[in-house]
C-alpha positions as a Python dict, from the first residue, in 0.01 Angstrom:
ca = {
    (1, 'M'): (0, 0, 0),
    (2, 'Q'): (78, -206, -310),
    (3, 'G'): (343, -456, -413),
    (4, 'L'): (577, -412, -709),
    (5, 'G'): (463, -704, -924),
    (6, 'N'): (725, -984, -884),
    (7, 'G'): (905, -949, -552),
    (8, 'I'): (1260, -808, -584),
    (9, 'G'): (1395, -1041, -324),
    (10, 'S'): (1169, -1341, -359),
    (11, 'G'): (1055, -1321, -721),
    (12, 'L'): (694, -1391, -610),
    (13, 'D'): (388, -1224, -778),
    (14, 'I'): (291, -1031, -466),
    (15, 'N'): (10, -836, -636),
    (16, 'G'): (-150, -1155, -765),
    (17, 'I'): (-118, -1334, -431),
    (18, 'V'): (-268, -1043, -235),
    (19, 'K'): (-551, -997, -483),
    (20, 'A'): (-640, -1367, -462),
    (21, 'L'): (-639, -1361, -82),
    (22, 'V'): (-848, -1039, -70),
    (23, 'D'): (-1100, -1168, -324),
    (24, 'A'): (-1133, -1494, -133),
    (25, 'E'): (-1203, -1301, 185),
    (26, 'A'): (-1458, -1063, 26),
    (27, 'A'): (-1643, -1307, -200),
    (28, 'P'): (-1872, -1482, 53),
    (29, 'K'): (-1994, -1163, 218),
    (30, 'S'): (-2029, -981, -116),
    (31, 'A'): (-2232, -1269, -262),
    (32, 'Q'): (-2453, -1271, 46),
    (33, 'L'): (-2521, -897, 16),
    (34, 'N'): (-2591, -928, -358),
    (35, 'R'): (-2845, -1205, -296),
    (36, 'L'): (-3009, -1004, -18),
    (37, 'E'): (-3025, -690, -233),
    (38, 'K'): (-3170, -875, -532),
    (39, 'A'): (-3436, -1051, -324),
    (40, 'T'): (-3526, -732, -136),
    (41, 'T'): (-3547, -523, -455),
    (42, 'A'): (-3770, -785, -617),
    (43, 'K'): (-4004, -787, -316),
    (44, 'F'): (-4003, -407, -302),
    (45, 'S'): (-4104, -388, -669),
    (46, 'G'): (-4360, -667, -629),
    (47, 'L'): (-4526, -500, -331),
    (48, 'G'): (-4539, -174, -528),
    (49, 'Q'): (-4724, -348, -811),
    (50, 'F'): (-4953, -522, -564),
    (51, 'R'): (-5036, -196, -388),
    (52, 'S'): (-5105, -20, -719),
    (53, 'A'): (-5345, -298, -824),
    (54, 'L'): (-5524, -276, -489),
    (55, 'S'): (-5558, 102, -521),
    (56, 'E'): (-5722, 70, -864),
    (57, 'F'): (-5957, -196, -730),
    (58, 'Q'): (-6040, 22, -431),
    (59, 'T'): (-6127, 313, -662),
    (60, 'A'): (-6376, 90, -846),
    (61, 'L'): (-6527, -14, -511),
    (62, 'K'): (-6576, 346, -402),
    (63, 'D'): (-6726, 448, -737),
    (64, 'L'): (-6982, 168, -717),
    (65, 'N'): (-7055, 234, -349),
    (66, 'D'): (-7223, 565, -435),
    (67, 'P'): (-7599, 594, -372),
    (68, 'A'): (-7609, 886, -618),
    (69, 'L'): (-7526, 638, -894),
    (70, 'F'): (-7864, 474, -838),
    (71, 'Q'): (-8043, 808, -817),
    (72, 'K'): (-7936, 916, -1164),
    (73, 'R'): (-8194, 910, -1437),
    (74, 'S'): (-8155, 851, -1807),
    (75, 'A'): (-8375, 1037, -2053),
    (76, 'T'): (-8423, 956, -2420),
    (77, 'S'): (-8588, 1136, -2709),
    (78, 'G'): (-8776, 951, -2979),
    (79, 'K'): (-8629, 1194, -3234),
    (80, 'P'): (-8303, 1357, -3118),
    (81, 'D'): (-8313, 1584, -3426),
    (82, 'I'): (-8636, 1737, -3291),
    (83, 'F'): (-8523, 1769, -2928),
    (84, 'S'): (-8267, 1631, -2688),
    (85, 'V'): (-8336, 1565, -2323),
    (86, 'T'): (-8150, 1516, -1994),
    (87, 'A'): (-8274, 1424, -1647),
    (88, 'D'): (-8141, 1451, -1292),
    (89, 'A'): (-8215, 1270, -968),
    (90, 'K'): (-8536, 1470, -911),
    (91, 'A'): (-8697, 1329, -1224),
    (92, 'T'): (-8960, 1061, -1189),
    (93, 'A'): (-8955, 767, -1426),
    (94, 'G'): (-9226, 794, -1690),
    (95, 'N'): (-9315, 840, -2057),
    (96, 'F'): (-9435, 1160, -2222),
    (97, 'N'): (-9555, 1271, -2566),
    (98, 'V'): (-9406, 1593, -2700),
    (99, 'Q'): (-9510, 1809, -2997),
    (100, 'V'): (-9287, 2094, -3118),
    (101, 'F'): (-9470, 2363, -3316),
    (102, 'K'): (-9218, 2649, -3317),
    (103, 'L'): (-8867, 2719, -3199),
    (104, 'A'): (-8772, 3023, -2993),
    (105, 'Q'): (-8619, 3286, -3217),
    (106, 'T'): (-8405, 3596, -3173),
    (107, 'S'): (-8452, 3936, -3332),
    (108, 'K'): (-8245, 4057, -3626),
    (109, 'V'): (-8294, 4379, -3825),
    (110, 'A'): (-8133, 4551, -4121),
    (111, 'L'): (-8124, 4929, -4081),
    (112, 'A'): (-8162, 5167, -4374),
    (113, 'G'): (-7886, 5147, -4630),
    (114, 'V'): (-7624, 5418, -4688),
    (115, 'A'): (-7420, 5472, -5002),
    (116, 'D'): (-7078, 5471, -4834),
    (117, 'P'): (-7004, 5294, -4501),
    (118, 'A'): (-6707, 5524, -4445),
    (119, 'A'): (-6902, 5848, -4500),
    (120, 'E'): (-6987, 6079, -4206),
    (121, 'L'): (-7352, 6047, -4100),
    (122, 'G'): (-7357, 6324, -3839),
    (123, 'T'): (-7331, 6329, -3463),
    (124, 'G'): (-7593, 6243, -3202),
    (125, 'K'): (-7709, 5941, -2999),
    (126, 'L'): (-7845, 5599, -3095),
    (127, 'T'): (-8066, 5416, -2846),
    (128, 'I'): (-8106, 5046, -2919),
    (129, 'N'): (-8377, 4856, -2731),
    (130, 'V'): (-8405, 4477, -2707),
    (131, 'G'): (-8701, 4396, -2486),
    (132, 'D'): (-8614, 4549, -2147),
    (133, 'T'): (-8248, 4596, -2239),
    (134, 'Q'): (-8135, 4938, -2358),
    (135, 'L'): (-7803, 5033, -2516),
    (136, 'N'): (-7698, 5397, -2571),
    (137, 'I'): (-7437, 5476, -2833),
    (138, 'D'): (-7285, 5827, -2849),
    (139, 'V'): (-7197, 5917, -3208),
    (140, 'T'): (-6925, 6181, -3203),
    (141, 'E'): (-6745, 6376, -3473),
    (142, 'G'): (-6486, 6163, -3648),
    (143, 'N'): (-6659, 5848, -3527),
    (144, 'D'): (-6989, 5891, -3707),
    (145, 'S'): (-6946, 5658, -4002),
    (146, 'L'): (-7142, 5333, -4036),
    (147, 'T'): (-6819, 5143, -3972),
    (148, 'A'): (-6747, 5338, -3652),
    (149, 'I'): (-7106, 5289, -3528),
    (150, 'R'): (-7076, 4914, -3591),
    (151, 'D'): (-6758, 4900, -3382),
    (152, 'A'): (-6919, 5102, -3102),
    (153, 'V'): (-7223, 4873, -3090),
    (154, 'N'): (-7004, 4562, -3073),
    (155, 'A'): (-6795, 4706, -2791),
    (156, 'A'): (-7094, 4825, -2586),
    (157, 'G'): (-7327, 4534, -2659),
    (158, 'K'): (-7088, 4248, -2589),
    (159, 'E'): (-7227, 4169, -2242),
    (160, 'S'): (-7593, 4208, -2341),
    (161, 'G'): (-7565, 3983, -2648),
    (162, 'L'): (-7615, 4258, -2907),
    (163, 'S'): (-7386, 4261, -3210),
    (164, 'A'): (-7358, 4454, -3535),
    (165, 'S'): (-7220, 4384, -3880),
    (166, 'I'): (-7224, 4555, -4221),
    (167, 'V'): (-7360, 4393, -4534),
    (168, 'T'): (-7308, 4567, -4867),
    (169, 'D'): (-7514, 4507, -5180),
    (170, 'P'): (-7257, 4450, -5457),
    (171, 'N'): (-7501, 4594, -5712),
    (172, 'G'): (-7533, 4911, -5508),
    (173, 'A'): (-7916, 4913, -5502),
    (174, 'G'): (-7941, 4822, -5133),
    (175, 'G'): (-7634, 5019, -5026),
    (176, 'S'): (-7444, 4924, -4711),
    (177, 'R'): (-7663, 4821, -4419),
    (178, 'L'): (-7599, 4794, -4047),
    (179, 'I'): (-7730, 4450, -3937),
    (180, 'L'): (-7818, 4427, -3567),
    (181, 'S'): (-7851, 4084, -3404),
    (182, 'S'): (-7952, 3984, -3052),
    (183, 'T'): (-7901, 3662, -2860),
    (184, 'Q'): (-8208, 3733, -2647),
    (185, 'S'): (-8488, 3516, -2780),
    (186, 'G'): (-8860, 3527, -2705),
    (187, 'T'): (-9169, 3721, -2808),
    (188, 'G'): (-9138, 4092, -2736),
    (189, 'N'): (-8760, 4096, -2749),
    (190, 'D'): (-8746, 4271, -3087),
    (191, 'I'): (-8473, 4521, -3175),
    (192, 'S'): (-8575, 4884, -3226),
    (193, 'V'): (-8353, 5188, -3283),
    (194, 'S'): (-8426, 5552, -3201),
    (195, 'V'): (-8199, 5845, -3293),
    (196, 'V'): (-8143, 6188, -3143),
    (197, 'S'): (-7944, 6384, -3402),
    (198, 'D'): (-7740, 6695, -3331),
    (199, 'D'): (-7825, 6821, -3679),
    (200, 'D'): (-8167, 6809, -3835),
    (201, 'P'): (-8198, 6662, -4084),
    (202, 'S'): (-7896, 6424, -4094),
    (203, 'A'): (-7810, 6088, -4243),
    (204, 'L'): (-7782, 5955, -3886),
    (205, 'S'): (-8157, 6003, -3835),
    (206, 'G'): (-8218, 5759, -4118),
    (207, 'L'): (-8093, 5473, -3896),
    (208, 'A'): (-8399, 5493, -3669),
    (209, 'Y'): (-8624, 5187, -3697),
    (210, 'T'): (-8923, 5043, -3515),
    (211, 'P'): (-9028, 4703, -3650),
    (212, 'P'): (-9396, 4660, -3740),
    (213, 'A'): (-9601, 4425, -3528),
    (214, 'P'): (-9548, 4064, -3642),
    (215, 'D'): (-9826, 3863, -3801),
    (216, 'A'): (-9944, 3531, -3662),
    (217, 'D'): (-9658, 3344, -3826),
    (218, 'F'): (-9392, 3604, -3737),
    (219, 'T'): (-9312, 3645, -4105),
    (220, 'P'): (-9005, 3865, -4176),
    (221, 'T'): (-9075, 4193, -4356),
    (222, 'P'): (-8992, 4158, -4726),
    (223, 'V'): (-8762, 4387, -4925),
    (224, 'D'): (-8957, 4684, -5062),
    (225, 'P'): (-8889, 4683, -5440),
    (226, 'T'): (-8971, 5054, -5457),
    (227, 'D'): (-8720, 5135, -5182),
    (228, 'P'): (-8453, 4862, -5163),
    (229, 'M'): (-8254, 5066, -4911),
    (230, 'A'): (-8540, 5082, -4657),
    (231, 'A'): (-8496, 4919, -4313),
    (232, 'R'): (-8662, 4585, -4255),
    (233, 'T'): (-8701, 4301, -4002),
    (234, 'I'): (-8502, 3992, -4089),
    (235, 'S'): (-8642, 3788, -3799),
    (236, 'Y'): (-8873, 3857, -3505),
    (237, 'G'): (-8810, 3746, -3150),
    (238, 'Q'): (-9061, 3475, -3068),
    (239, 'D'): (-9135, 3209, -2807),
    (240, 'A'): (-9098, 2837, -2857),
    (241, 'Q'): (-9436, 2665, -2884),
    (242, 'L'): (-9474, 2301, -2782),
    (243, 'A'): (-9709, 2063, -2608),
    (244, 'I'): (-9633, 1793, -2351),
    (245, 'D'): (-9905, 1530, -2321),
    (246, 'G'): (-10141, 1777, -2491),
    (247, 'I'): (-10061, 2064, -2251),
    (248, 'K'): (-9945, 2366, -2453),
    (249, 'I'): (-9631, 2541, -2331),
    (250, 'S'): (-9455, 2861, -2439),
    (251, 'S'): (-9089, 2931, -2366),
    (252, 'A'): (-8872, 3233, -2441),
    (253, 'T'): (-8577, 2996, -2503),
    (254, 'N'): (-8534, 2659, -2669),
    (255, 'T'): (-8432, 2500, -2339),
    (256, 'I'): (-8729, 2409, -2120),
    (257, 'S'): (-8632, 2295, -1771),
    (258, 'D'): (-8940, 2381, -1566),
    (259, 'A'): (-9212, 2185, -1746),
    (260, 'I'): (-9126, 1839, -1604),
    (261, 'E'): (-8944, 1831, -1271),
    (262, 'G'): (-8585, 1719, -1310),
    (263, 'V'): (-8608, 1709, -1691),
    (264, 'S'): (-8444, 1954, -1931),
    (265, 'I'): (-8563, 1959, -2293),
    (266, 'T'): (-8356, 2132, -2562),
    (267, 'L'): (-8548, 2196, -2884),
    (268, 'K'): (-8352, 2143, -3206),
    (269, 'S'): (-8612, 2183, -3482),
    (270, 'K'): (-8987, 2203, -3519),
    (271, 'Q'): (-9189, 1915, -3654),
    (272, 'S'): (-9295, 1905, -4015),
    (273, 'K'): (-9630, 2056, -4116),
    (274, 'E'): (-9761, 1708, -4190),
    (275, 'D'): (-9670, 1586, -3838),
    (276, 'I'): (-9823, 1895, -3678),
    (277, 'D'): (-10143, 1864, -3881),
    (278, 'S'): (-10171, 1494, -3795),
    (279, 'Q'): (-10089, 1566, -3430),
    (280, 'T'): (-9796, 1327, -3440),
    (281, 'S'): (-9594, 1340, -3119),
    (282, 'V'): (-9238, 1247, -3025),
    (283, 'S'): (-9178, 1017, -2728),
    (284, 'L'): (-8981, 1128, -2422),
    (285, 'A'): (-8886, 854, -2175),
    (286, 'V'): (-8735, 896, -1827),
    (287, 'A'): (-8601, 589, -1646),
    (288, 'E'): (-8344, 477, -1393),
    (289, 'D'): (-7991, 501, -1528),
    (290, 'R'): (-7950, 125, -1561),
    (291, 'A'): (-7681, 160, -1827),
    (292, 'G'): (-7471, 374, -1593),
    (293, 'V'): (-7498, 118, -1312),
    (294, 'K'): (-7414, -167, -1549),
    (295, 'S'): (-7113, 23, -1680),
    (296, 'Q'): (-6987, 77, -1325),
    (297, 'L'): (-7038, -292, -1244),
    (298, 'K'): (-6828, -382, -1549),
    (299, 'K'): (-6555, -146, -1429),
    (300, 'F'): (-6563, -323, -1092),
    (301, 'V'): (-6526, -664, -1258),
    (302, 'D'): (-6245, -537, -1484),
    (303, 'A'): (-6060, -388, -1186),
    (304, 'Y'): (-6096, -713, -989),
    (305, 'N'): (-5971, -922, -1282),
    (306, 'K'): (-5678, -686, -1336),
    (307, 'M'): (-5589, -718, -968),
    (308, 'M'): (-5611, -1097, -994),
    (309, 'G'): (-5382, -1091, -1298),
    (310, 'T'): (-5125, -889, -1105),
    (311, 'V'): (-5144, -1122, -803),
    (312, 'T'): (-5106, -1430, -1026),
    (313, 'S'): (-4799, -1289, -1201),
    (314, 'L'): (-4639, -1200, -865),
    (315, 'T'): (-4703, -1538, -698),
    (316, 'K'): (-4645, -1796, -971),
    (317, 'V'): (-4349, -2030, -1022),
    (318, 'T'): (-4234, -2086, -1380),
    (319, 'K'): (-3978, -2328, -1517),
    (320, 'V'): (-3702, -2179, -1725),
    (321, 'G'): (-3625, -2386, -2034),
    (322, 'G'): (-3937, -2602, -2039),
    (323, 'E'): (-4085, -2863, -1806),
    (324, 'D'): (-3743, -2998, -1709),
    (325, 'G'): (-3594, -2655, -1648),
    (326, 'E'): (-3508, -2484, -1323),
    (327, 'P'): (-3805, -2332, -1136),
    (328, 'L'): (-3809, -1954, -1118),
    (329, 'A'): (-4019, -1805, -839),
    (330, 'A'): (-4189, -1468, -879),
    (331, 'A'): (-4123, -1189, -630),
    (332, 'L'): (-4411, -1262, -391),
    (333, 'V'): (-4435, -1641, -401),
    (334, 'G'): (-4555, -1756, -59),
    (335, 'D'): (-4592, -1398, 64),
    (336, 'A'): (-4810, -1392, 378),
    (337, 'S'): (-4962, -1050, 306),
    (338, 'V'): (-5084, -1155, -38),
    (339, 'R'): (-5219, -1486, 91),
    (340, 'S'): (-5411, -1325, 375),
    (341, 'F'): (-5552, -1053, 150),
    (342, 'M'): (-5677, -1291, -119),
    (343, 'S'): (-5826, -1520, 145),
    (344, 'A'): (-6016, -1226, 298),
    (345, 'I'): (-6147, -1107, -41),
    (346, 'R'): (-6261, -1453, -151),
    (347, 'N'): (-6436, -1511, 182),
    (348, 'E'): (-6619, -1178, 152),
    (349, 'L'): (-6727, -1249, -206),
    (350, 'G'): (-6875, -1578, -89),
    (351, 'N'): (-7029, -1431, 226),
    (352, 'A'): (-7405, -1443, 169),
    (353, 'Q'): (-7580, -1133, 300),
    (354, 'G'): (-7883, -934, 200),
    (355, 'T'): (-8238, -1032, 117),
    (356, 'D'): (-8373, -1340, -52),
    (357, 'G'): (-8293, -1351, -419),
    (358, 'M'): (-7988, -1123, -393),
    (359, 'R'): (-7730, -1243, -143),
    (360, 'I'): (-7407, -1293, -338),
    (361, 'L'): (-7257, -1163, -663),
    (362, 'A'): (-7368, -1475, -849),
    (363, 'D'): (-7728, -1365, -796),
    (364, 'L'): (-7649, -1065, -1017),
    (365, 'G'): (-7501, -1282, -1291),
    (366, 'I'): (-7140, -1218, -1181),
    (367, 'S'): (-6968, -1548, -1112),
    (368, 'T'): (-6615, -1665, -1025),
    (369, 'Q'): (-6427, -1861, -1291),
    (370, 'R'): (-6177, -2143, -1242),
    (371, 'D'): (-5881, -1905, -1270),
    (372, 'G'): (-6026, -1684, -995),
    (373, 'T'): (-6147, -1405, -1222),
    (374, 'L'): (-6504, -1277, -1245),
    (375, 'A'): (-6733, -1301, -1549),
    (376, 'I'): (-7066, -1128, -1621),
    (377, 'D'): (-7378, -1295, -1754),
    (378, 'D'): (-7520, -990, -1937),
    (379, 'E'): (-7867, -1134, -1980),
    (380, 'R'): (-7907, -1216, -1612),
    (381, 'L'): (-7762, -881, -1504),
    (382, 'D'): (-8001, -695, -1736),
    (383, 'T'): (-8292, -879, -1575),
    (384, 'V'): (-8176, -779, -1227),
    (385, 'L'): (-8134, -416, -1337),
    (386, 'K'): (-8484, -417, -1482),
    (387, 'D'): (-8675, -600, -1210),
    (388, 'N'): (-8473, -540, -890),
    (389, 'F'): (-8305, -203, -935),
    (390, 'E'): (-8372, -73, -582),
    (391, 'Q'): (-8283, -407, -426),
    (392, 'L'): (-7953, -399, -616),
    (393, 'N'): (-7885, -55, -469),
    (394, 'G'): (-7922, -189, -116),
    (395, 'F'): (-7709, -496, -192),
    (396, 'L'): (-7414, -299, -331),
    (397, 'T'): (-7411, 34, -146),
    (398, 'G'): (-7427, 159, 211),
    (399, 'D'): (-7223, 78, 521),
    (400, 'N'): (-7324, -289, 507),
    (401, 'G'): (-7327, -322, 128),
    (402, 'L'): (-7090, -554, -58),
    (403, 'M'): (-6869, -270, -184),
    (404, 'A'): (-6817, -130, 168),
    (405, 'R'): (-6736, -477, 305),
    (406, 'L'): (-6484, -540, 28),
    (407, 'N'): (-6330, -198, 84),
    (408, 'G'): (-6296, -286, 452),
    (409, 'K'): (-6073, -579, 349),
    (410, 'V'): (-5860, -365, 116),
    (411, 'D'): (-5818, -58, 335),
    (412, 'P'): (-5579, -207, 597),
    (413, 'Y'): (-5335, -282, 315),
    (414, 'T'): (-5350, 48, 121),
    (415, 'Q'): (-5404, 309, 391),
    (416, 'T'): (-5125, 535, 516),
    (417, 'G'): (-4926, 341, 774),
    (418, 'G'): (-5100, 21, 665),
    (419, 'I'): (-4962, -326, 608),
    (420, 'L'): (-4805, -263, 267),
    (421, 'E'): (-4656, 72, 361),
    (422, 'S'): (-4501, -78, 673),
    (423, 'R'): (-4354, -364, 473),
    (424, 'T'): (-4224, -128, 208),
    (425, 'T'): (-4054, 82, 477),
    (426, 'A'): (-3893, -231, 623),
    (427, 'L'): (-3762, -329, 279),
    (428, 'Q'): (-3620, 19, 228),
    (429, 'N'): (-3442, -14, 560),
    (430, 'T'): (-3301, -350, 448),
    (431, 'L'): (-3165, -195, 127),
    (432, 'S'): (-3008, 87, 330),
    (433, 'S'): (-2853, -176, 559),
    (434, 'V'): (-2704, -353, 254),
    (435, 'D'): (-2539, -28, 148),
    (436, 'D'): (-2397, 20, 499),
    (437, 'Q'): (-2264, -337, 509),
    (438, 'R'): (-2100, -288, 169),
    (439, 'E'): (-1922, 20, 298),
    (440, 'Q'): (-1805, -170, 605),
    (441, 'L'): (-1689, -461, 387),
    (442, 'T'): (-1495, -223, 164),
    (443, 'L'): (-1319, -68, 467),
    (444, 'R'): (-1234, -411, 610),
    (445, 'I'): (-1103, -540, 277),
    (446, 'D'): (-893, -225, 228),
    (447, 'K'): (-736, -279, 570),
    (448, 'L'): (-674, -647, 493),
    (449, 'E'): (-513, -560, 159),
    (450, 'A'): (-286, -303, 323),
    (451, 'R'): (-181, -551, 593),
    (452, 'L'): (-110, -828, 341),
    (453, 'F'): (97, -598, 119),
    (454, 'S'): (292, -486, 426),
    (455, 'Q'): (359, -843, 532),
    (456, 'F'): (454, -969, 184),
    (457, 'N'): (676, -669, 119),
    (458, 'A'): (851, -725, 453),
    (459, 'M'): (894, -1093, 367),
    (460, 'D'): (1026, -1004, 23),
    (461, 'A'): (1282, -766, 176),
    (462, 'L'): (1392, -1029, 429),
    (463, 'V'): (1426, -1292, 156),
    (464, 'G'): (1630, -1043, -43),
    (465, 'Q'): (1864, -983, 255),
    (466, 'L'): (1902, -1354, 322),
    (467, 'S'): (1975, -1419, -45),
    (468, 'G'): (2243, -1149, -42),
    (469, 'T'): (2402, -1294, 274),
    (470, 'S'): (2395, -1641, 119),
    (471, 'D'): (2571, -1516, -193),
    (472, 'Y'): (2835, -1338, 19),
    (473, 'L'): (2907, -1643, 230),
    (474, 'S'): (2925, -1867, -75),
    (475, 'G'): (3181, -1633, -234),
    (476, 'A'): (3389, -1603, 82),
    (477, 'L'): (3400, -1975, 144),
    (478, 'S'): (3495, -2050, -215),
    (479, 'N'): (3804, -1830, -181),
    (480, 'L'): (3942, -1999, 132),
    (481, 'P'): (4276, -2192, 85),
    (482, 'G'): (4231, -2560, 24),
    (483, 'V'): (3881, -2520, -106),
    (484, 'V'): (3828, -2658, -452),
    (485, 'R'): (3557, -2482, -646),
    (486, 'Q'): (3300, -2704, -807),
    (487, 'D'): (3312, -2517, -1139),
    (488, 'R'): (3691, -2593, -1188),
    (489, 'N'): (3792, -2879, -1410),
}
């Protein structure tokens, strides 16, 4: 129900009066709900940030509390261009001298040249052997050109690592040759081709090739100047030749993983003739992965400092407008959960446990600063990593290690159904309650507005009736005999 502006009978601004009364009734409760919603939303957001910071810190704790981190080994090569090296947990720390004489090599041959790669060579069967691997190619009518044979070899040899291509001599002397390549390295894995032709003789038979035995240096067969179209060996399959601490080793591939337990060596290039002649070796060192542990420790410190930064921003009081301004409290100022958590973490960091010489973080070179953050003394930490690597493992990892103890303080806050989740749920319920109270307030105010409009409209109608009666009586009385009207002269 609504008034009609100024009352007809009374002339009062009924709409304005009702609005003022309704606003006065709603204002206190509405302001209370707004304050509650703002404070609850701020706490909800603050707890979300706090929980996120704790989760990141907890991830760093779990990563550092991993015994496998201390079992990793680092391996370095004195000349990475000669060979690279990796090591796993099975490797034993030590130093080795490596000499690389030859790299493992794959076989590659150029079959006899033909004048036209599209010309028909005749039907039959090609058998290509690479070591113990055999590939049979059926050459049928219409698919008996050099180009068709190339495509057939590539389709059939894909899984076995055999491929074919055509190279054409632009001068025409060498013709077009089918080049066969294998990915199978090692001595004895040379490519040979035999042909069974349906027609004898045929151009297809000319593709047969058995490479001559290699010399001591596995020198490729040169081009025959008297027959430039003759087949030849471009490269022989050969083993890698190296020595580790003077022990000679042969390998069919350039990756050697069974010479030193836990160590994999990948050969990149052979040493120069001068280095081989002078018996110059390349160092190979295997050691604990100290750099990996140090990197993880730095991640732990960074995560802790980031968490501290979040806590500080959520619990500080700042003055708006300078030193004389009004104080503005962050979302979690005085929050009991934050206070209890930080107290537990600080106590655990200062809780001396372990063996002599390594009982608290400061013994590692990680100390607490005035602002509560952690800082690393790199020189001291490097000394600990060098001299007390195993002791450091026991201090940090395991059920009673520092990382597990710290995680035990964090877990009650971050786990499902934990402290922060329970508080977040309670805050969500509070926000839902605010919405319900706003709906109830709206209903109550609507009823109040309707009642006030009804009352004021009834009053306005009554005033209008009384005013009309007053006017009637005034007119009747003024017309009675003997009555002198005031407006007469």
